[in-house]
Amino acid sequence: MIAFIALALALRARGARRSELGAWVGTGLLLPFYGAETFGLHAIGTHATISGADDLWQLADGVRNQPVALACFALGLLALAAVGVGVAVSSWRSGAVTRIAAIIVAAGLVTYLPQYFLPETGRVIHGVALGIGLLLLAAAPARAARTPSPAPEAIPRPIGPEVGENGPNRTVERTNHG
């Protein structure tokens, strides 16, 4: 959850208001599910350990598979997938490293829901790839600031006498016809 909040704050710093809003909405929709899973399952596990009840594991499915929670979870991940696409589109005209990082981030956010159906190794690889993409994307502005910009091209000047609007070396006398 901290990473999703950091993503929304980073999008604010980049001035990407629509993507930032999508990140906040997605994060808000994910919070109830992750909160119930984190704190609810912990409470069930603690109670099972203290009481010695070995049938409390069945409550985990009720916590994880509650229809409204699953719907919010899916909508939150869809919002974050849209954020990923927005990041890739908005970064497309940036440098190559930023573009590659944005594509990695977009792929990671778009595949966030499907990665839950992968074995543990696949989920770890997904997380590492998304983390690398986010780190590269976060470092891109600093890298761009260090890269010297090319010298501006010299403005060509005519060779020979100055040419004004009245021809070469001609001046216009201004008189006041009052």
PDB file of C-alpha atoms in Angstrom:
ATOM      1  CA  MET A   1       0.000   0.000   0.000  1.00  0.00           C
ATOM      2  CA  ILE A   2       2.864   2.353   0.738  1.00  0.00           C
ATOM      3  CA  ALA A   3       4.129   1.850  -2.816  1.00  0.00           C
ATOM      4  CA  PHE A   4       0.729   2.765  -4.291  1.00  0.00           C
ATOM      5  CA  ILE A   5       0.608   5.914  -2.146  1.00  0.00           C
ATOM      6  CA  ALA A   6       4.171   6.781  -3.217  1.00  0.00           C
ATOM      7  CA  LEU A   7       3.121   6.301  -6.845  1.00  0.00           C
ATOM      8  CA  ALA A   8       0.240   8.762  -6.423  1.00  0.00           C
ATOM      9  CA  LEU A   9       2.550  11.307  -4.777  1.00  0.00           C
ATOM     10  CA  ALA A  10       5.147  10.893  -7.534  1.00  0.00           C
ATOM     11  CA  LEU A  11       2.475  11.473 -10.161  1.00  0.00           C
ATOM     12  CA  ARG A  12       1.500  14.669  -8.338  1.00  0.00           C
ATOM     13  CA  ALA A  13       5.120  15.833  -8.483  1.00  0.00           C
ATOM     14  CA  ARG A  14       5.159  15.186 -12.249  1.00  0.00           C
ATOM     15  CA  GLY A  15       1.967  17.191 -12.714  1.00  0.00           C
ATOM     16  CA  ALA A  16       0.068  14.168 -14.044  1.00  0.00           C
ATOM     17  CA  ARG A  17      -3.274  15.038 -12.427  1.00  0.00           C
ATOM     18  CA  ARG A  18      -5.432  12.400 -14.147  1.00  0.00           C
ATOM     19  CA  SER A  19      -2.989   9.611 -13.400  1.00  0.00           C
ATOM     20  CA  GLU A  20      -2.621  10.871  -9.844  1.00  0.00           C
ATOM     21  CA  LEU A  21      -6.396  10.808  -9.368  1.00  0.00           C
ATOM     22  CA  GLY A  22      -6.523   7.278 -10.793  1.00  0.00           C
ATOM     23  CA  ALA A  23      -3.781   6.187  -8.414  1.00  0.00           C
ATOM     24  CA  TRP A  24      -5.633   7.612  -5.405  1.00  0.00           C
ATOM     25  CA  VAL A  25      -8.927   6.012  -6.469  1.00  0.00           C
ATOM     26  CA  GLY A  26      -7.216   2.675  -7.112  1.00  0.00           C
ATOM     27  CA  THR A  27      -5.389   2.811  -3.792  1.00  0.00           C
ATOM     28  CA  GLY A  28      -8.581   3.712  -1.949  1.00  0.00           C
ATOM     29  CA  LEU A  29     -10.396   0.766  -3.500  1.00  0.00           C
ATOM     30  CA  LEU A  30      -7.564  -1.618  -2.598  1.00  0.00           C
ATOM     31  CA  LEU A  31      -7.255  -0.520   1.028  1.00  0.00           C
ATOM     32  CA  PRO A  32     -10.281  -2.411   2.412  1.00  0.00           C
ATOM     33  CA  PHE A  33      -9.229  -5.706   0.841  1.00  0.00           C
ATOM     34  CA  TYR A  34      -5.580  -5.481   1.856  1.00  0.00           C
ATOM     35  CA  GLY A  35      -6.575  -4.206   5.299  1.00  0.00           C
ATOM     36  CA  ALA A  36      -8.990  -7.070   5.909  1.00  0.00           C
ATOM     37  CA  GLU A  37      -6.455  -9.590   4.681  1.00  0.00           C
ATOM     38  CA  THR A  38      -3.583  -8.124   6.680  1.00  0.00           C
ATOM     39  CA  PHE A  39      -5.322  -7.413   9.960  1.00  0.00           C
ATOM     40  CA  GLY A  40      -8.287  -9.794   9.807  1.00  0.00           C
ATOM     41  CA  LEU A  41      -6.231 -12.862   8.922  1.00  0.00           C
ATOM     42  CA  HIS A  42      -3.641 -11.901  11.522  1.00  0.00           C
ATOM     43  CA  ALA A  43      -6.346 -11.738  14.198  1.00  0.00           C
ATOM     44  CA  ILE A  44      -7.732 -15.125  13.118  1.00  0.00           C
ATOM     45  CA  GLY A  45      -4.241 -16.658  13.142  1.00  0.00           C
ATOM     46  CA  THR A  46      -3.443 -15.208  16.560  1.00  0.00           C
ATOM     47  CA  HIS A  47      -6.706 -16.520  17.993  1.00  0.00           C
ATOM     48  CA  ALA A  48      -6.091 -19.963  16.450  1.00  0.00           C
ATOM     49  CA  THR A  49      -2.598 -20.071  17.963  1.00  0.00           C
ATOM     50  CA  ILE A  50      -3.752 -19.035  21.439  1.00  0.00           C
ATOM     51  CA  SER A  51      -6.899 -21.171  21.544  1.00  0.00           C
ATOM     52  CA  GLY A  52      -5.459 -24.169  19.754  1.00  0.00           C
ATOM     53  CA  ALA A  53      -8.503 -24.262  17.469  1.00  0.00           C
ATOM     54  CA  ASP A  54      -7.470 -25.917  14.243  1.00  0.00           C
ATOM     55  CA  ASP A  55     -10.641 -25.149  12.286  1.00  0.00           C
ATOM     56  CA  LEU A  56     -10.301 -21.336  12.182  1.00  0.00           C
ATOM     57  CA  TRP A  57      -8.382 -21.478   8.889  1.00  0.00           C
ATOM     58  CA  GLN A  58     -11.786 -21.842   7.207  1.00  0.00           C
ATOM     59  CA  LEU A  59     -12.549 -18.226   8.144  1.00  0.00           C
ATOM     60  CA  ALA A  60      -9.762 -17.047   5.826  1.00  0.00           C
ATOM     61  CA  ASP A  61     -11.865 -17.829   2.756  1.00  0.00           C
ATOM     62  CA  GLY A  62     -14.692 -15.704   4.150  1.00  0.00           C
ATOM     63  CA  VAL A  63     -12.305 -12.786   4.607  1.00  0.00           C
ATOM     64  CA  ARG A  64     -10.700 -13.139   1.172  1.00  0.00           C
ATOM     65  CA  ASN A  65     -13.726 -14.068  -0.921  1.00  0.00           C
ATOM     66  CA  GLN A  66     -16.306 -11.543   0.244  1.00  0.00           C
ATOM     67  CA  PRO A  67     -18.021 -10.302  -2.986  1.00  0.00           C
ATOM     68  CA  VAL A  68     -17.978  -6.551  -2.266  1.00  0.00           C
ATOM     69  CA  ALA A  69     -14.351  -6.690  -1.160  1.00  0.00           C
ATOM     70  CA  LEU A  70     -13.386  -8.620  -4.303  1.00  0.00           C
ATOM     71  CA  ALA A  71     -15.263  -6.138  -6.510  1.00  0.00           C
ATOM     72  CA  CYS A  72     -13.485  -3.188  -4.874  1.00  0.00           C
ATOM     73  CA  PHE A  73     -10.183  -5.019  -5.212  1.00  0.00           C
ATOM     74  CA  ALA A  74     -10.745  -5.672  -8.930  1.00  0.00           C
ATOM     75  CA  LEU A  75     -11.860  -2.078  -9.587  1.00  0.00           C
ATOM     76  CA  GLY A  76      -8.834  -0.747  -7.713  1.00  0.00           C
ATOM     77  CA  LEU A  77      -6.467  -2.870  -9.782  1.00  0.00           C
ATOM     78  CA  LEU A  78      -8.231  -1.793 -12.989  1.00  0.00           C
ATOM     79  CA  ALA A  79      -7.782   1.851 -11.971  1.00  0.00           C
ATOM     80  CA  LEU A  80      -4.080   1.221 -11.389  1.00  0.00           C
ATOM     81  CA  ALA A  81      -3.835  -0.524 -14.769  1.00  0.00           C
ATOM     82  CA  ALA A  82      -5.261   2.628 -16.368  1.00  0.00           C
ATOM     83  CA  VAL A  83      -2.669   4.657 -14.454  1.00  0.00           C
ATOM     84  CA  GLY A  84       0.055   2.445 -15.898  1.00  0.00           C
ATOM     85  CA  VAL A  85      -1.173   3.052 -19.428  1.00  0.00           C
ATOM     86  CA  GLY A  86      -1.355   6.790 -18.706  1.00  0.00           C
ATOM     87  CA  VAL A  87       2.223   6.806 -17.415  1.00  0.00           C
ATOM     88  CA  ALA A  88       3.448   5.032 -20.557  1.00  0.00           C
ATOM     89  CA  VAL A  89       1.566   7.374 -22.885  1.00  0.00           C
ATOM     90  CA  SER A  90       2.692  10.539 -21.077  1.00  0.00           C
ATOM     91  CA  SER A  91       6.319   9.372 -21.017  1.00  0.00           C
ATOM     92  CA  TRP A  92       6.466   8.288 -24.646  1.00  0.00           C
ATOM     93  CA  ARG A  93       8.196  11.445 -25.905  1.00  0.00           C
ATOM     94  CA  SER A  94      10.772  11.366 -23.131  1.00  0.00           C
ATOM     95  CA  GLY A  95      14.202   9.820 -23.442  1.00  0.00           C
ATOM     96  CA  ALA A  96      14.755   6.140 -24.128  1.00  0.00           C
ATOM     97  CA  VAL A  97      15.381   5.196 -20.475  1.00  0.00           C
ATOM     98  CA  THR A  98      12.214   6.969 -19.330  1.00  0.00           C
ATOM     99  CA  ARG A  99      10.207   5.352 -22.125  1.00  0.00           C
ATOM    100  CA  ILE A 100      11.493   1.865 -21.267  1.00  0.00           C
ATOM    101  CA  ALA A 101      10.865   2.434 -17.552  1.00  0.00           C
ATOM    102  CA  ALA A 102       7.335   3.661 -18.265  1.00  0.00           C
ATOM    103  CA  ILE A 103       6.614   0.587 -20.390  1.00  0.00           C
ATOM    104  CA  ILE A 104       7.864  -1.687 -17.583  1.00  0.00           C
ATOM    105  CA  VAL A 105       5.690   0.185 -15.053  1.00  0.00           C
ATOM    106  CA  ALA A 106       2.665   0.029 -17.360  1.00  0.00           C
ATOM    107  CA  ALA A 107       3.162  -3.706 -17.938  1.00  0.00           C
ATOM    108  CA  GLY A 108       3.563  -4.270 -14.198  1.00  0.00           C
ATOM    109  CA  LEU A 109       0.424  -2.345 -13.283  1.00  0.00           C
ATOM    110  CA  VAL A 110      -1.657  -3.835 -16.101  1.00  0.00           C
ATOM    111  CA  THR A 111      -0.640  -7.364 -15.060  1.00  0.00           C
ATOM    112  CA  TYR A 112      -1.038  -6.771 -11.320  1.00  0.00           C
ATOM    113  CA  LEU A 113      -4.279  -8.741 -11.095  1.00  0.00           C
ATOM    114  CA  PRO A 114      -3.229 -11.650 -13.351  1.00  0.00           C
ATOM    115  CA  GLN A 115       0.045 -12.091 -11.464  1.00  0.00           C
ATOM    116  CA  TYR A 116      -1.943 -13.349  -8.464  1.00  0.00           C
ATOM    117  CA  PHE A 117      -2.656 -16.502 -10.462  1.00  0.00           C
ATOM    118  CA  LEU A 118       1.046 -17.214 -11.034  1.00  0.00           C
ATOM    119  CA  PRO A 119       3.158 -19.457  -8.817  1.00  0.00           C
ATOM    120  CA  GLU A 120       5.235 -17.734  -6.131  1.00  0.00           C
ATOM    121  CA  THR A 121       8.271 -17.423  -8.409  1.00  0.00           C
ATOM    122  CA  GLY A 122       6.208 -15.611 -11.048  1.00  0.00           C
ATOM    123  CA  ARG A 123       4.821 -13.194  -8.460  1.00  0.00           C
ATOM    124  CA  VAL A 124       8.315 -12.434  -7.179  1.00  0.00           C
ATOM    125  CA  ILE A 125       9.583 -11.821 -10.723  1.00  0.00           C
ATOM    126  CA  HIS A 126       6.586  -9.554 -11.357  1.00  0.00           C
ATOM    127  CA  GLY A 127       7.317  -7.557  -8.210  1.00  0.00           C
ATOM    128  CA  VAL A 128      11.028  -7.230  -8.976  1.00  0.00           C
ATOM    129  CA  ALA A 129      10.339  -6.118 -12.568  1.00  0.00           C
ATOM    130  CA  LEU A 130       7.757  -3.560 -11.429  1.00  0.00           C
ATOM    131  CA  GLY A 131      10.145  -2.317  -8.739  1.00  0.00           C
ATOM    132  CA  ILE A 132      12.959  -1.883 -11.267  1.00  0.00           C
ATOM    133  CA  GLY A 133      10.631  -0.008 -13.618  1.00  0.00           C
ATOM    134  CA  LEU A 134       9.474   2.299 -10.828  1.00  0.00           C
ATOM    135  CA  LEU A 135      13.047   2.984  -9.692  1.00  0.00           C
ATOM    136  CA  LEU A 136      14.147   3.769 -13.258  1.00  0.00           C
ATOM    137  CA  LEU A 137      11.149   6.029 -13.740  1.00  0.00           C
ATOM    138  CA  ALA A 138      11.823   7.793 -10.436  1.00  0.00           C
ATOM    139  CA  ALA A 139      15.484   8.335 -11.383  1.00  0.00           C
ATOM    140  CA  ALA A 140      14.688   9.667 -14.871  1.00  0.00           C
ATOM    141  CA  PRO A 141      14.151  13.335 -13.877  1.00  0.00           C
ATOM    142  CA  ALA A 142      17.448  13.415 -11.965  1.00  0.00           C
ATOM    143  CA  ARG A 143      19.229  11.809 -14.895  1.00  0.00           C
ATOM    144  CA  ALA A 144      17.722  14.329 -17.317  1.00  0.00           C
ATOM    145  CA  ALA A 145      18.845  17.208 -15.086  1.00  0.00           C
ATOM    146  CA  ARG A 146      22.451  15.931 -15.143  1.00  0.00           C
ATOM    147  CA  THR A 147      22.540  15.457 -18.908  1.00  0.00           C
ATOM    148  CA  PRO A 148      23.875  18.624 -20.544  1.00  0.00           C
ATOM    149  CA  SER A 149      21.637  20.057 -23.202  1.00  0.00           C
ATOM    150  CA  PRO A 150      23.171  20.612 -26.621  1.00  0.00           C
ATOM    151  CA  ALA A 151      24.447  24.102 -27.421  1.00  0.00           C
ATOM    152  CA  PRO A 152      21.921  26.185 -29.279  1.00  0.00           C
ATOM    153  CA  GLU A 153      22.650  26.497 -32.959  1.00  0.00           C
ATOM    154  CA  ALA A 154      24.179  29.783 -34.054  1.00  0.00           C
ATOM    155  CA  ILE A 155      21.777  32.116 -35.798  1.00  0.00           C
ATOM    156  CA  PRO A 156      23.079  32.697 -39.323  1.00  0.00           C
ATOM    157  CA  ARG A 157      23.920  36.320 -40.077  1.00  0.00           C
ATOM    158  CA  PRO A 158      24.073  37.773 -43.549  1.00  0.00           C
ATOM    159  CA  ILE A 159      27.530  38.364 -44.915  1.00  0.00           C
ATOM    160  CA  GLY A 160      28.202  41.893 -46.109  1.00  0.00           C
ATOM    161  CA  PRO A 161      26.506  45.201 -45.350  1.00  0.00           C
ATOM    162  CA  GLU A 162      23.570  45.263 -42.974  1.00  0.00           C
ATOM    163  CA  VAL A 163      20.242  44.904 -44.658  1.00  0.00           C
ATOM    164  CA  GLY A 164      17.373  46.808 -43.089  1.00  0.00           C
ATOM    165  CA  GLU A 165      13.783  47.070 -44.152  1.00  0.00           C
ATOM    166  CA  ASN A 166      14.674  49.926 -46.529  1.00  0.00           C
ATOM    167  CA  GLY A 167      17.628  48.187 -48.183  1.00  0.00           C
ATOM    168  CA  PRO A 168      21.366  48.107 -47.467  1.00  0.00           C
ATOM    169  CA  ASN A 169      22.662  50.847 -45.179  1.00  0.00           C
ATOM    170  CA  ARG A 170      19.599  53.029 -45.701  1.00  0.00           C
ATOM    171  CA  THR A 171      18.032  54.850 -42.831  1.00  0.00           C
ATOM    172  CA  VAL A 172      14.673  56.509 -42.663  1.00  0.00           C
ATOM    173  CA  GLU A 173      14.424  60.049 -41.434  1.00  0.00           C
ATOM    174  CA  ARG A 174      11.507  60.508 -39.185  1.00  0.00           C
ATOM    175  CA  THR A 175       9.815  63.834 -39.239  1.00  0.00           C
ATOM    176  CA  ASN A 176       7.026  65.124 -37.135  1.00  0.00           C
ATOM    177  CA  HIS A 177       4.192  66.374 -39.308  1.00  0.00           C
ATOM    178  CA  GLY A 178       2.253  67.966 -36.577  1.00  0.00           C
TER     179      GLY A 178
END
